[in-house]
Amino acid sequence: MAASIFAAVPRAPPVAVFKLTADFREDGDARKVNLGVGAYRTDEGQPWVLPVVKKVEQMIASDNSLNHEYLPILGLPEFRANASRIALGDDSPAIKENRIGSVQCLGGTGALRIGAEFLRRWYNGNNNTATPVYVSAPSWENHNSVFLDAGFKDIRTYHYWDAAKRGLDLKGLLDDMEKAPEFSIFILHACAHNPTGTDPTPDQWKQIAAVMKRRFLFPFFDSAYQGFASGSLDKDAWAVRYFVSEGFELFCAQSFSKNFGLYNERVGNLTVVGKDTDNVQRVLSQMEKIVRTTWSNPPSQGARIVATTLASPQLFAEWYDNVKTMADRVLLMRSELRSRLESLGTPGTWNHITDQIGMFSFTGLNPKQVEYMIKEKHIYLMASGRINMCGLTTKNLDYVAKSIHEAVTKIQ
Amino acid sequence: SSWWSHVEMGPPDPILGVTEAFKRDTNSKKMNLGVGAYRDDNGKPYVLNCVRKAEATIASKKMDKEYLPIGGLADFTRASAELALGENSEAFKSGRYVTVQGISGTGSLRIGANFLQRFFKASRDVYLPKPTWGNHTPIFRDAGLQLQAYRYYDPKTCSLDFSGAMDDISKIPEKSIILLHACAHNPTGVDPRQEQWKELAAIVKKRNLLVYFDMAYQGFASGDINRDAWAVRHFIEQGINIVLAQSYAKNMGLYGERAGAFTVICSDVEEAKRVESQLKILIRPMYSNPPLNGARIASIILNTPDLRKEWLVEVKGMADRIISMRTQLVSNLKKEGSSHNWQHITDQIGMFCFTGLKPDQVERLIKEFSIYMTKDGRISVAGVTSGNVAYLAHAIHQVTK
């Protein structure tokens, strides 16, 4: 038999965050803690299906008028409208002026990809693969891959995390924006920056917006934690809404994986804000073509759950409550971890643990200290020092705090 | 001014446009023969009983919603491979394959296309049958490949142009990619006979072509899942390491749940692992990991003996209704007094039928009779019922006599 056409296919390295979970699963140590992958856990360390989701699923299951027919290419209309409304606000001028569009996508990743594919084809000329795309340093590692696979050739970083002061490097960020070529695309985390948990303040966002407006830079928001970060939908959408009020045309990739706990249903939405209805309609018509060759039409189950919930005032209130439950537990774990580290007298300052927001915290642990945590203490976290606060529970807080203390004092 | 001033309005989807126009029509006798989705004899969408049972099982288990692995639900992908390859397949038993969950047929085709673009350096050319599903061309093009064609359908006979196909395929440059419809060719409904499949396998092997099978209708075409997978299995038995896209949209009625799979038959298990790792690298920046619901329903059906048996009966029921509508359409056309040869309607197989109607005749059917189909004369037999088949025959006769 002739040699295989795939004989030369190299073995790709596993995606780091999933490898971490795989290693955690294989670990037989009773003390093990998984602070890796970004999914919510209860205080018992269990996944949590939101009560409102369970309720709505039962409604859907007992509704015999529902079937499994194809959704339209752009998705379930009630989902799209409600999802964008959540991001932009009930009183959004863009919605009132009918200059927004929505594309139901497979999770936040799918929304980013469809947006990226559209931009590569239609932004800054036709098929301009040379338009620079700026990703924060650091950022969710998949951002780079999404834009590369969409065809962009020039992916750059912008200053974001200041490791020395453990906070936002605003000066570096603004400097990069001043120097970026006009029309560059900037991926902005709407709230709860992944992996640092460090967000610009409203005042800092205003400065960012001013530079971006002056330099004609395109804002592509990634909103994966609305509601989950602070417990308030409005607060977590402040930056996106501010940009809209400043007259920007923008994209916002929304994920409902975390705030609805619908991870495996792949529920996402790409919100498009344009100058007027006509522009938005043409944009959507081209997005349809992109969707058609990627997945034809999106999965219906998750979108139905979200649409039903958002459209009912009572269910919406229940959902809001569920979201707050998650956000509050995360806030509690932050304050508990910080107070333990301070009590232990662990070297360094630890206020960043409570200053940061959302699921993740950039602890400041270096790769050697991280390796110690994994190998010696069976506590799994990313090499960057990123921990998922949801992996902390009242039962393991002491052990984790002590382990961090050991790592910091024993390993330099 | 807007960033998007220069963005052109995209053309309306030819098939969706048909449904839009159908919806606006107020004629009580209207028929939608554009839709590629099964309808029961009352013209209604059909949720399979085995699907409802699987859903009830899922609801009772109260499972969580954690992310699936990038490659999808393992029970589903394994059952999918077994369904296509057959449980006695050497390729399946040895494990020298990789199957990843895809977003129904389209998503599975696209993953495969992207994979070939990245790793199949021998050629950029994909050879499609003439005609083929409208979305094949843009899928491969967006993946960065080039499109070519081989003769397939003979409009004079409304059947397979076998000598034309063999002639064209024998001239395809070695190591090109060739796409074949495993069964129930879309849009023509014209499939090769088993003897012809044997010759096709021999010629593609001789030309050293990479074979890409699109199987969207296993079970739905003849009513027999093994018969419908015969070509796929024969090619593999002949030592052709195919790649394959599967869809559960039609045969399980899971359209909107997006259940599908992409398979690569490899030389050995080690190669399969390498290929799998690269497929994951492609999937992650597309949508991270696939949706669970449809795959879980399909998996429970395939892996639960009672439900699997029930499914086989139901999918045969759908195929039988389609076949019966074909028979009734032909007999009604005879009754109308049509002198044309309509044998191709019953010779063709699957959801679609290439009637042979010309665009102007199609236009008349739409305008005068409110019968909607695509301009190429393709009808979805699934839209025909015992209640409207006589009307359809009458209308076709009027525009062709």
Coordinates of C-alpha atoms in Angstrom, one line a residue, chain A:
Chain A
M1 CA 0.0 0.0 0.0
A2 CA 1.2 3.5 -0.8
A3 CA 2.4 5.7 2.0
S4 CA -0.4 7.5 3.7
I5 CA -1.2 11.0 2.6
F6 CA -1.3 11.8 6.3
A7 CA 2.1 10.3 7.1
A8 CA 3.6 13.7 7.6
V9 CA 0.8 15.1 9.9
P10 CA 2.6 16.1 13.1
R11 CA 1.1 15.5 16.5
A12 CA -0.3 18.8 17.8
P13 CA 0.2 19.8 21.4
P14 CA -2.9 19.5 23.5
V15 CA -4.8 22.7 24.4
A16 CA -3.2 23.6 27.7
V17 CA -6.3 24.3 29.8
F18 CA -7.9 21.0 28.8
K19 CA -4.7 19.1 29.4
L20 CA -4.7 20.6 32.9
T21 CA -8.1 19.2 33.6
A22 CA -7.1 15.8 32.1
D23 CA -4.1 15.6 34.4
F24 CA -6.3 16.7 37.4
R25 CA -8.7 13.8 36.6
E26 CA -5.9 11.3 36.6
D27 CA -4.5 12.5 39.9
G28 CA -5.4 10.2 42.7
D29 CA -4.4 12.5 45.6
A30 CA -7.4 13.2 47.9
R31 CA -6.3 16.8 48.4
K32 CA -6.4 17.7 44.7
V33 CA -8.0 21.0 43.7
N34 CA -8.7 22.1 40.1
L35 CA -8.2 25.8 39.7
G36 CA -7.9 25.5 35.9
V37 CA -10.7 25.5 33.4
G38 CA -13.2 28.4 33.5
A39 CA -16.5 26.9 34.6
Y40 CA -18.5 27.7 37.7
R41 CA -18.5 25.3 40.7
T42 CA -20.7 25.3 43.8
D43 CA -19.3 25.3 47.3
E44 CA -19.4 21.5 47.0
G45 CA -17.1 21.7 44.0
Q46 CA -19.9 20.6 41.7
P47 CA -21.1 22.0 38.4
W48 CA -24.4 23.9 38.8
V49 CA -27.3 23.8 36.4
L50 CA -29.1 27.1 37.2
P51 CA -32.6 26.5 38.7
V52 CA -34.2 28.8 36.2
V53 CA -32.6 26.7 33.4
K54 CA -34.0 23.5 34.8
K55 CA -37.4 25.1 35.0
V56 CA -37.3 26.3 31.4
E57 CA -36.0 23.0 30.1
Q58 CA -39.0 21.3 31.6
M59 CA -41.3 23.8 30.0
I60 CA -39.6 23.1 26.7
A61 CA -39.7 19.3 27.2
S62 CA -43.4 19.4 27.9
D63 CA -44.3 21.7 25.0
N64 CA -45.5 19.3 22.3
S65 CA -45.8 22.1 19.8
L66 CA -42.0 22.4 19.6
N67 CA -40.0 20.3 17.2
H68 CA -36.4 20.1 16.0
E69 CA -36.7 22.0 12.7
Y70 CA -33.9 24.1 11.4
L71 CA -33.5 27.5 12.8
P72 CA -32.9 30.4 10.4
I73 CA -29.3 30.8 9.4
L74 CA -28.9 33.8 11.7
G75 CA -30.6 32.0 14.5
L76 CA -33.7 32.1 16.7
P77 CA -35.2 35.6 16.3
E78 CA -36.4 35.9 19.9
F79 CA -33.0 34.9 21.1
R80 CA -31.1 37.3 18.9
A81 CA -33.2 40.3 19.9
N82 CA -33.2 39.6 23.6
A83 CA -29.5 38.7 23.7
S84 CA -28.5 42.0 22.1
R85 CA -30.9 43.9 24.3
I86 CA -29.1 42.4 27.3
A87 CA -25.8 43.7 26.1
L88 CA -26.9 47.1 24.9
G89 CA -29.5 47.9 27.5
D90 CA -33.3 48.3 27.2
D91 CA -33.0 52.0 26.5
S92 CA -30.1 51.8 24.0
P93 CA -30.3 54.5 21.4
A94 CA -28.8 52.1 18.9
I95 CA -31.8 49.7 19.4
K96 CA -34.3 52.6 19.3
E97 CA -32.7 53.8 16.1
N98 CA -32.9 50.3 14.6
R99 CA -29.2 50.2 13.8
I100 CA -28.2 46.9 15.5
G101 CA -28.0 43.4 14.2
S102 CA -27.5 40.0 15.9
V103 CA -26.2 36.7 14.8
Q104 CA -26.8 33.6 17.0
C105 CA -23.4 31.8 17.2
L106 CA -21.9 28.7 18.8
G107 CA -20.7 30.2 22.1
G108 CA -18.5 33.2 22.5
T109 CA -15.9 31.5 20.3
G110 CA -18.3 31.1 17.4
A111 CA -19.3 34.8 17.7
L112 CA -15.7 35.9 17.7
R113 CA -15.0 33.7 14.6
I114 CA -17.9 34.9 12.6
G115 CA -17.1 38.5 13.4
A116 CA -13.4 37.9 12.5
E117 CA -14.3 36.2 9.2
F118 CA -16.6 39.2 8.4
L119 CA -13.9 41.7 9.2
R120 CA -11.3 39.9 7.2
R121 CA -13.6 40.0 4.1
W122 CA -15.2 43.4 4.5
Y123 CA -13.3 45.7 6.9
N124 CA -10.7 48.2 5.8
G125 CA -11.0 47.3 2.1
N126 CA -11.9 44.0 0.6
N127 CA -10.2 40.9 1.9
N128 CA -7.5 43.0 3.7
T129 CA -5.7 40.3 5.6
A130 CA -3.0 42.8 6.5
T131 CA -5.2 44.9 8.9
P132 CA -3.5 44.6 12.3
V133 CA -5.4 42.9 15.0
Y134 CA -4.5 43.8 18.6
V135 CA -4.9 41.3 21.4
S136 CA -4.2 42.2 25.1
A137 CA -1.0 41.0 26.7
P138 CA -2.1 38.6 28.2
S139 CA -5.4 37.5 26.9
W140 CA -7.5 34.3 26.4
E141 CA -5.1 32.3 24.3
N142 CA -7.7 31.3 21.7
H143 CA -8.1 35.0 20.6
N144 CA -5.0 34.7 18.5
S145 CA -6.0 31.4 16.9
V146 CA -9.5 32.7 16.0
F147 CA -8.2 35.7 14.1
L148 CA -5.3 33.8 12.5
D149 CA -7.6 31.1 11.2
A150 CA -10.0 33.8 10.0
G151 CA -7.1 34.9 7.7
F152 CA -5.5 37.8 9.5
K153 CA -1.7 37.9 9.0
D154 CA -0.7 40.5 11.5
I155 CA -1.7 39.8 15.1
R156 CA -0.1 42.1 17.7
T157 CA -0.3 42.6 21.4
Y158 CA -1.2 45.7 23.3
H159 CA 0.1 46.4 26.8
Y160 CA -2.4 45.5 29.4
W161 CA -1.1 43.7 32.5
D162 CA 1.5 45.4 34.6
A163 CA 3.2 42.5 36.5
A164 CA 5.2 44.7 38.8
K165 CA 2.3 46.7 40.2
R166 CA -0.3 43.8 39.5
G167 CA -2.7 46.1 37.8
L168 CA -3.6 47.7 34.5
D169 CA -0.8 49.3 32.4
L170 CA -3.0 52.1 31.2
K171 CA -0.1 54.2 30.0
G172 CA 1.3 51.3 27.9
L173 CA -2.2 50.5 26.6
L174 CA -2.9 54.1 25.5
D175 CA 0.5 54.4 24.0
D176 CA 0.0 51.3 21.9
M177 CA -3.3 52.7 20.7
E178 CA -1.7 56.0 19.7
K179 CA 1.0 54.2 17.7
A180 CA -1.3 51.6 16.1
P181 CA -2.0 52.0 12.4
E182 CA -5.3 53.6 11.7
F183 CA -8.2 51.2 11.3
S184 CA -6.5 48.5 13.4
I185 CA -8.8 46.1 15.2
F186 CA -8.7 46.0 19.0
I187 CA -10.1 43.1 21.0
L188 CA -11.4 44.5 24.2
H189 CA -12.7 42.4 27.2
A190 CA -16.0 44.0 28.1
C191 CA -15.6 43.0 31.8
A192 CA -13.8 40.4 34.0
H193 CA -10.7 40.3 31.8
N194 CA -9.5 36.8 31.2
P195 CA -6.9 35.9 32.6
T196 CA -6.0 38.9 34.8
G197 CA -9.4 39.8 36.2
T198 CA -8.3 43.4 35.9
D199 CA -10.7 45.8 34.2
P200 CA -10.3 49.5 33.3
T201 CA -12.3 51.9 35.5
P202 CA -15.1 53.9 33.8
D203 CA -12.7 56.8 33.7
Q204 CA -10.0 54.7 32.1
W205 CA -12.5 53.4 29.5
K206 CA -13.3 57.0 28.6
Q207 CA -9.7 57.6 27.9
I208 CA -9.4 54.5 25.8
A209 CA -12.5 55.4 23.8
A210 CA -11.2 58.9 23.1
V211 CA -8.0 57.6 21.6
M212 CA -9.8 54.9 19.6
K213 CA -12.2 57.4 18.2
R214 CA -9.4 59.8 17.2
R215 CA -7.3 57.0 15.6
F216 CA -10.2 55.3 13.9
L217 CA -9.5 52.0 15.7
F218 CA -12.2 49.3 15.5
P219 CA -13.6 48.0 18.9
F220 CA -14.4 44.3 19.0
F221 CA -15.7 43.5 22.4
D222 CA -15.5 40.0 23.9
S223 CA -18.3 39.8 26.6
A224 CA -18.2 36.4 28.2
Y225 CA -19.1 37.3 31.8
Q226 CA -21.9 39.8 31.7
G227 CA -23.6 39.6 35.1
F228 CA -21.2 37.1 36.3
A229 CA -18.5 39.7 37.1
S230 CA -20.2 42.1 39.4
G231 CA -23.7 40.5 39.8
S232 CA -25.1 43.5 37.8
L233 CA -25.8 43.2 34.1
D234 CA -25.8 46.9 33.6
K235 CA -22.5 47.5 35.4
D236 CA -20.8 44.7 33.5
A237 CA -22.0 46.2 30.2
W238 CA -21.0 49.7 31.0
A239 CA -18.0 49.8 28.7
V240 CA -19.9 48.5 25.6
R241 CA -22.7 50.9 26.2
Y242 CA -20.4 53.8 26.6
F243 CA -18.7 53.1 23.3
V244 CA -22.2 52.9 21.7
S245 CA -23.1 56.2 23.2
E246 CA -19.9 57.7 21.8
G247 CA -21.1 56.8 18.3
F248 CA -18.8 53.9 17.6
E249 CA -19.7 51.2 15.1
L250 CA -18.6 48.0 16.9
F251 CA -18.9 44.2 17.3
C252 CA -19.7 42.5 20.6
A253 CA -19.2 38.8 20.9
Q254 CA -21.4 37.5 23.7
S255 CA -21.3 34.2 25.5
F256 CA -24.0 32.7 27.6
S257 CA -21.9 29.8 28.7
K258 CA -21.0 31.2 32.1
N259 CA -23.9 33.5 33.0
F260 CA -26.5 30.9 32.1
G261 CA -24.3 27.9 32.9
L262 CA -25.1 26.6 29.4
Y263 CA -21.5 25.6 28.5
N264 CA -22.2 22.6 26.3
E265 CA -25.2 24.0 24.5
R266 CA -23.0 26.6 22.8
V267 CA -25.1 29.7 23.1
G268 CA -23.5 32.9 21.9
N269 CA -24.5 36.0 20.0
L270 CA -22.6 38.5 17.9
T271 CA -24.1 42.0 18.3
V272 CA -23.4 44.4 15.5
V273 CA -23.8 48.2 16.0
G274 CA -23.8 50.3 12.9
K275 CA -24.4 53.8 11.7
D276 CA -27.9 53.0 10.3
T277 CA -30.3 50.3 9.4
D278 CA -29.2 50.0 5.8
N279 CA -25.6 49.3 6.7
V280 CA -26.5 46.8 9.3
Q281 CA -28.8 44.9 6.9
R282 CA -26.1 44.6 4.4
V283 CA -23.6 43.4 7.0
L284 CA -26.1 40.8 8.2
S285 CA -26.7 39.5 4.7
Q286 CA -23.0 38.9 4.3
M287 CA -22.7 37.3 7.7
E288 CA -25.4 34.9 6.6
K289 CA -23.1 33.7 3.8
I290 CA -20.3 33.2 6.3
V291 CA -22.5 31.3 8.7
R292 CA -23.9 29.1 5.9
T293 CA -20.4 27.6 5.1
T294 CA -19.4 27.3 8.7
W295 CA -22.3 25.6 10.4
S296 CA -25.4 26.4 8.2
N297 CA -27.6 27.3 11.1
P298 CA -27.1 27.3 14.9
P299 CA -28.2 24.7 17.5
S300 CA -31.7 25.4 18.9
Q301 CA -31.8 24.0 22.4
G302 CA -29.7 26.6 24.3
A303 CA -31.1 29.5 22.4
R304 CA -34.6 28.5 23.3
I305 CA -33.7 28.3 26.9
V306 CA -32.1 31.8 26.9
A307 CA -34.9 33.4 24.8
T308 CA -37.6 32.0 27.0
T309 CA -35.9 33.2 30.1
L310 CA -35.1 36.7 28.9
A311 CA -38.5 37.3 27.4
S312 CA -40.4 36.6 30.7
P313 CA -40.2 39.2 33.4
Q314 CA -40.6 36.5 36.1
L315 CA -38.0 34.1 34.6
F316 CA -35.7 37.0 34.0
A317 CA -35.8 38.0 37.7
E318 CA -35.1 34.3 38.7
W319 CA -32.2 34.3 36.3
Y320 CA -30.8 37.5 37.7
D321 CA -31.0 36.0 41.1
N322 CA -29.2 32.9 40.0
V323 CA -26.4 35.0 38.4
K324 CA -26.0 37.0 41.6
T325 CA -25.7 33.7 43.5
M326 CA -22.7 32.8 41.4
A327 CA -21.1 36.3 41.4
D328 CA -21.5 36.5 45.2
R329 CA -19.9 33.1 45.8
V330 CA -16.9 34.2 43.7
L331 CA -16.7 37.5 45.7
L332 CA -16.8 35.6 48.9
M333 CA -14.0 33.2 47.9
R334 CA -11.9 36.2 46.9
S335 CA -12.2 37.9 50.2
E336 CA -11.7 34.6 52.1
L337 CA -8.5 33.7 50.2
R338 CA -7.1 37.2 50.6
S339 CA -7.7 37.3 54.3
R340 CA -6.1 33.9 54.8
L341 CA -2.9 34.9 52.9
E342 CA -2.7 38.1 54.8
S343 CA -3.2 36.2 58.1
L344 CA -0.4 33.8 57.1
G345 CA 1.8 36.7 56.4
T346 CA 2.5 35.4 52.9
P347 CA 5.2 37.7 51.4
G348 CA 3.9 40.3 48.9
T349 CA 0.6 42.2 48.8
W350 CA -2.7 40.4 48.2
N351 CA -5.2 43.1 47.7
H352 CA -5.2 42.3 44.0
I353 CA -7.2 39.1 44.8
T354 CA -10.2 41.3 45.8
D355 CA -9.4 44.2 43.4
Q356 CA -9.7 41.8 40.5
I357 CA -13.1 40.8 39.2
G358 CA -14.8 37.8 37.6
M359 CA -13.9 34.2 37.5
F360 CA -10.2 34.5 37.3
S361 CA -7.4 35.9 39.3
F362 CA -3.8 36.5 38.2
T363 CA -2.1 35.4 41.4
G364 CA 1.4 36.5 40.5
L365 CA 2.8 33.0 41.0
N366 CA 5.6 32.4 38.6
P367 CA 6.0 29.2 36.5
K368 CA 8.3 27.5 39.0
Q369 CA 5.9 28.2 41.8
V370 CA 3.0 27.0 39.7
E371 CA 4.9 23.7 39.0
Y372 CA 5.4 23.3 42.8
M373 CA 1.7 23.8 43.4
I374 CA 0.8 21.1 40.8
K375 CA 3.5 18.6 41.5
E376 CA 3.8 18.8 45.3
K377 CA 0.4 20.1 46.4
H378 CA -1.9 18.7 43.6
I379 CA -3.4 22.1 43.0
Y380 CA -3.9 22.6 39.3
L381 CA -3.6 26.1 37.8
M382 CA -2.4 27.6 34.6
A383 CA 1.4 28.2 34.1
S384 CA 0.5 32.0 34.0
G385 CA -0.5 31.9 37.6
R386 CA -4.2 32.2 36.7
I387 CA -6.6 30.6 39.1
N388 CA -10.3 30.0 38.7
M389 CA -11.9 31.3 41.9
C390 CA -14.8 28.9 41.3
G391 CA -12.5 26.1 42.1
L392 CA -12.2 27.3 45.7
T393 CA -14.6 26.1 48.4
T394 CA -14.9 26.6 52.1
K395 CA -13.4 23.1 52.4
N396 CA -10.3 23.8 50.4
L397 CA -9.5 27.4 51.1
D398 CA -7.2 26.7 54.0
Y399 CA -5.2 24.1 52.0
V400 CA -4.9 26.4 49.0
A401 CA -3.9 29.4 51.0
K402 CA -1.2 27.4 52.9
S403 CA 0.0 25.9 49.6
I404 CA 0.4 29.4 48.0
H405 CA 2.2 30.5 51.1
E406 CA 4.6 27.5 50.8
A407 CA 5.1 28.1 47.1
V408 CA 5.9 31.8 47.6
T409 CA 8.2 31.2 50.5
K410 CA 10.0 28.1 49.3
I411 CA 10.3 28.8 45.5
Q412 CA 11.7 31.9 43.9

